[in-house]
Amino acid sequence: MPALTPDTIRTLTETLSDLTHYLRENPDPVEALALVEPLLDEYTGLPVQLADILRALARAVQDHPDVPGTAQVSPLAAELRTAAWEQADQHTLHYVLDDLRDMYDSAAASEPGGRWGR
């Protein structure tokens, strides 16, 4: 695995920002769903990944020998773990995509030209 740097992470966040801008331009719903689907995958999507990142960060700051063992570390690590649980709860967003896809497919099958509410 290549070494991670702040620049590689910034590239990731810039790509997400590009996606946000694209979605604000009123793209075709099928294409929009296809682009967002990997982000909300129930096993590897952003909510799950961010939750894992926050838990790993909490462990890293709490367990690393160079981190001072002050009383401040434990509550901060606990906050990271709480945020991780909150993020993990969002993993169910993939069901919303499933419902949107089903709704689009139903509308496309029943409307001439297959357009979704247009």
PDB file of C-alpha atoms in Angstrom:
ATOM      1  CA  MET A   1       0.000   0.000   0.000  1.00  0.00           C
ATOM      2  CA  PRO A   2       1.430   3.414  -0.885  1.00  0.00           C
ATOM      3  CA  ALA A   3       2.150   5.767   1.985  1.00  0.00           C
ATOM      4  CA  LEU A   4      -0.734   8.023   2.879  1.00  0.00           C
ATOM      5  CA  THR A   5      -0.107  11.732   3.037  1.00  0.00           C
ATOM      6  CA  PRO A   6      -2.292  14.719   3.809  1.00  0.00           C
ATOM      7  CA  ASP A   7      -2.208  15.456   0.066  1.00  0.00           C
ATOM      8  CA  THR A   8      -3.661  12.040  -0.845  1.00  0.00           C
ATOM      9  CA  ILE A   9      -6.482  12.595   1.619  1.00  0.00           C
ATOM     10  CA  ARG A  10      -7.056  16.123   0.253  1.00  0.00           C
ATOM     11  CA  THR A  11      -7.364  14.631  -3.229  1.00  0.00           C
ATOM     12  CA  LEU A  12     -10.079  12.352  -1.905  1.00  0.00           C
ATOM     13  CA  THR A  13     -11.990  15.220  -0.318  1.00  0.00           C
ATOM     14  CA  GLU A  14     -11.619  17.278  -3.500  1.00  0.00           C
ATOM     15  CA  THR A  15     -13.145  14.409  -5.479  1.00  0.00           C
ATOM     16  CA  LEU A  16     -16.066  14.329  -3.051  1.00  0.00           C
ATOM     17  CA  SER A  17     -16.448  18.079  -3.449  1.00  0.00           C
ATOM     18  CA  ASP A  18     -16.481  17.638  -7.241  1.00  0.00           C
ATOM     19  CA  LEU A  19     -19.244  15.071  -6.846  1.00  0.00           C
ATOM     20  CA  THR A  20     -21.261  17.499  -4.724  1.00  0.00           C
ATOM     21  CA  HIS A  21     -20.921  20.217  -7.371  1.00  0.00           C
ATOM     22  CA  TYR A  22     -21.889  17.755 -10.095  1.00  0.00           C
ATOM     23  CA  LEU A  23     -24.996  16.630  -8.200  1.00  0.00           C
ATOM     24  CA  ARG A  24     -26.059  20.264  -7.773  1.00  0.00           C
ATOM     25  CA  GLU A  25     -26.153  20.592 -11.572  1.00  0.00           C
ATOM     26  CA  ASN A  26     -29.274  18.404 -11.775  1.00  0.00           C
ATOM     27  CA  PRO A  27     -27.739  15.333 -13.464  1.00  0.00           C
ATOM     28  CA  ASP A  28     -29.647  12.352 -14.765  1.00  0.00           C
ATOM     29  CA  PRO A  29     -30.952  10.435 -11.708  1.00  0.00           C
ATOM     30  CA  VAL A  30     -29.635   7.074 -12.930  1.00  0.00           C
ATOM     31  CA  GLU A  31     -26.150   8.496 -13.307  1.00  0.00           C
ATOM     32  CA  ALA A  32     -26.360  10.320  -9.966  1.00  0.00           C
ATOM     33  CA  LEU A  33     -27.425   7.126  -8.169  1.00  0.00           C
ATOM     34  CA  ALA A  34     -24.606   5.188  -9.825  1.00  0.00           C
ATOM     35  CA  LEU A  35     -22.044   7.746  -8.663  1.00  0.00           C
ATOM     36  CA  VAL A  36     -23.324   7.870  -5.086  1.00  0.00           C
ATOM     37  CA  GLU A  37     -23.912   4.148  -4.681  1.00  0.00           C
ATOM     38  CA  PRO A  38     -20.285   3.210  -3.842  1.00  0.00           C
ATOM     39  CA  LEU A  39     -20.217   5.949  -1.200  1.00  0.00           C
ATOM     40  CA  LEU A  40     -23.188   4.433   0.613  1.00  0.00           C
ATOM     41  CA  ASP A  41     -22.352   0.753   0.233  1.00  0.00           C
ATOM     42  CA  GLU A  42     -23.492  -0.974   3.406  1.00  0.00           C
ATOM     43  CA  TYR A  43     -20.113  -2.654   3.976  1.00  0.00           C
ATOM     44  CA  THR A  44     -17.503  -0.332   2.469  1.00  0.00           C
ATOM     45  CA  GLY A  45     -19.279   3.016   2.085  1.00  0.00           C
ATOM     46  CA  LEU A  46     -18.321   6.308   3.681  1.00  0.00           C
ATOM     47  CA  PRO A  47     -20.352   5.918   6.882  1.00  0.00           C
ATOM     48  CA  VAL A  48     -18.678   2.590   7.644  1.00  0.00           C
ATOM     49  CA  GLN A  49     -15.232   3.779   6.580  1.00  0.00           C
ATOM     50  CA  LEU A  50     -15.453   7.012   8.572  1.00  0.00           C
ATOM     51  CA  ALA A  51     -16.623   5.097  11.632  1.00  0.00           C
ATOM     52  CA  ASP A  52     -13.649   2.747  11.296  1.00  0.00           C
ATOM     53  CA  ILE A  53     -11.292   5.704  10.841  1.00  0.00           C
ATOM     54  CA  LEU A  54     -12.597   7.435  13.957  1.00  0.00           C
ATOM     55  CA  ARG A  55     -12.281   4.264  16.051  1.00  0.00           C
ATOM     56  CA  ALA A  56      -8.755   3.655  14.753  1.00  0.00           C
ATOM     57  CA  LEU A  57      -7.801   7.257  15.510  1.00  0.00           C
ATOM     58  CA  ALA A  58      -9.165   6.933  19.036  1.00  0.00           C
ATOM     59  CA  ARG A  59      -7.112   3.773  19.526  1.00  0.00           C
ATOM     60  CA  ALA A  60      -4.002   5.396  18.034  1.00  0.00           C
ATOM     61  CA  VAL A  61      -4.087   8.451  20.288  1.00  0.00           C
ATOM     62  CA  GLN A  62      -4.945   6.433  23.361  1.00  0.00           C
ATOM     63  CA  ASP A  63      -2.452   3.606  22.859  1.00  0.00           C
ATOM     64  CA  HIS A  64       0.538   5.353  21.322  1.00  0.00           C
ATOM     65  CA  PRO A  65       3.487   5.579  23.715  1.00  0.00           C
ATOM     66  CA  ASP A  66       4.242   9.208  22.763  1.00  0.00           C
ATOM     67  CA  VAL A  67       0.782  10.456  23.787  1.00  0.00           C
ATOM     68  CA  PRO A  68       0.843  11.816  27.304  1.00  0.00           C
ATOM     69  CA  GLY A  69      -1.340   9.840  29.667  1.00  0.00           C
ATOM     70  CA  THR A  70      -3.325  12.821  30.799  1.00  0.00           C
ATOM     71  CA  ALA A  71      -6.891  12.765  31.964  1.00  0.00           C
ATOM     72  CA  GLN A  72      -7.831  14.605  28.747  1.00  0.00           C
ATOM     73  CA  VAL A  73      -6.992  11.732  26.411  1.00  0.00           C
ATOM     74  CA  SER A  74      -9.685   9.280  27.531  1.00  0.00           C
ATOM     75  CA  PRO A  75     -12.659  11.642  27.163  1.00  0.00           C
ATOM     76  CA  LEU A  76     -11.412  12.798  23.739  1.00  0.00           C
ATOM     77  CA  ALA A  77     -10.988   9.206  22.587  1.00  0.00           C
ATOM     78  CA  ALA A  78     -14.482   8.487  23.919  1.00  0.00           C
ATOM     79  CA  GLU A  79     -15.840  11.381  21.845  1.00  0.00           C
ATOM     80  CA  LEU A  80     -14.219   9.901  18.751  1.00  0.00           C
ATOM     81  CA  ARG A  81     -15.790   6.516  19.507  1.00  0.00           C
ATOM     82  CA  THR A  82     -19.203   8.119  20.035  1.00  0.00           C
ATOM     83  CA  ALA A  83     -18.884   9.906  16.703  1.00  0.00           C
ATOM     84  CA  ALA A  84     -17.893   6.576  15.149  1.00  0.00           C
ATOM     85  CA  TRP A  85     -21.112   4.964  16.376  1.00  0.00           C
ATOM     86  CA  GLU A  86     -23.135   7.862  15.015  1.00  0.00           C
ATOM     87  CA  GLN A  87     -21.450   7.520  11.630  1.00  0.00           C
ATOM     88  CA  ALA A  88     -21.911   3.764  11.573  1.00  0.00           C
ATOM     89  CA  ASP A  89     -25.637   4.254  12.136  1.00  0.00           C
ATOM     90  CA  GLN A  90     -25.757   5.968   8.738  1.00  0.00           C
ATOM     91  CA  HIS A  91     -24.833   2.727   6.960  1.00  0.00           C
ATOM     92  CA  THR A  92     -28.538   2.171   6.331  1.00  0.00           C
ATOM     93  CA  LEU A  93     -28.561   4.959   3.749  1.00  0.00           C
ATOM     94  CA  HIS A  94     -27.995   2.286   1.108  1.00  0.00           C
ATOM     95  CA  TYR A  95     -31.663   1.359   1.642  1.00  0.00           C
ATOM     96  CA  VAL A  96     -32.644   4.856   0.540  1.00  0.00           C
ATOM     97  CA  LEU A  97     -30.694   4.342  -2.683  1.00  0.00           C
ATOM     98  CA  ASP A  98     -32.437   1.005  -3.204  1.00  0.00           C
ATOM     99  CA  ASP A  99     -35.832   2.685  -2.759  1.00  0.00           C
ATOM    100  CA  LEU A 100     -34.905   5.514  -5.136  1.00  0.00           C
ATOM    101  CA  ARG A 101     -33.662   3.054  -7.741  1.00  0.00           C
ATOM    102  CA  ASP A 102     -36.882   1.007  -7.431  1.00  0.00           C
ATOM    103  CA  MET A 103     -38.976   4.155  -7.732  1.00  0.00           C
ATOM    104  CA  TYR A 104     -37.030   5.281 -10.798  1.00  0.00           C
ATOM    105  CA  ASP A 105     -37.261   1.852 -12.422  1.00  0.00           C
ATOM    106  CA  SER A 106     -41.026   1.741 -11.832  1.00  0.00           C
ATOM    107  CA  ALA A 107     -41.526   5.227 -13.250  1.00  0.00           C
ATOM    108  CA  ALA A 108     -39.300   4.514 -16.242  1.00  0.00           C
ATOM    109  CA  ALA A 109     -41.215   1.333 -17.041  1.00  0.00           C
ATOM    110  CA  SER A 110     -44.632   2.998 -16.846  1.00  0.00           C
ATOM    111  CA  GLU A 111     -43.935   6.332 -18.566  1.00  0.00           C
ATOM    112  CA  PRO A 112     -43.418   6.846 -22.281  1.00  0.00           C
ATOM    113  CA  GLY A 113     -39.825   7.734 -22.938  1.00  0.00           C
ATOM    114  CA  GLY A 114     -38.834   6.437 -19.507  1.00  0.00           C
ATOM    115  CA  ARG A 115     -38.236   9.817 -17.904  1.00  0.00           C
ATOM    116  CA  TRP A 116     -38.488  10.159 -14.135  1.00  0.00           C
ATOM    117  CA  GLY A 117     -40.852  12.993 -13.302  1.00  0.00           C
ATOM    118  CA  ARG A 118     -39.689  15.119 -16.223  1.00  0.00           C
TER     119      ARG A 118
END
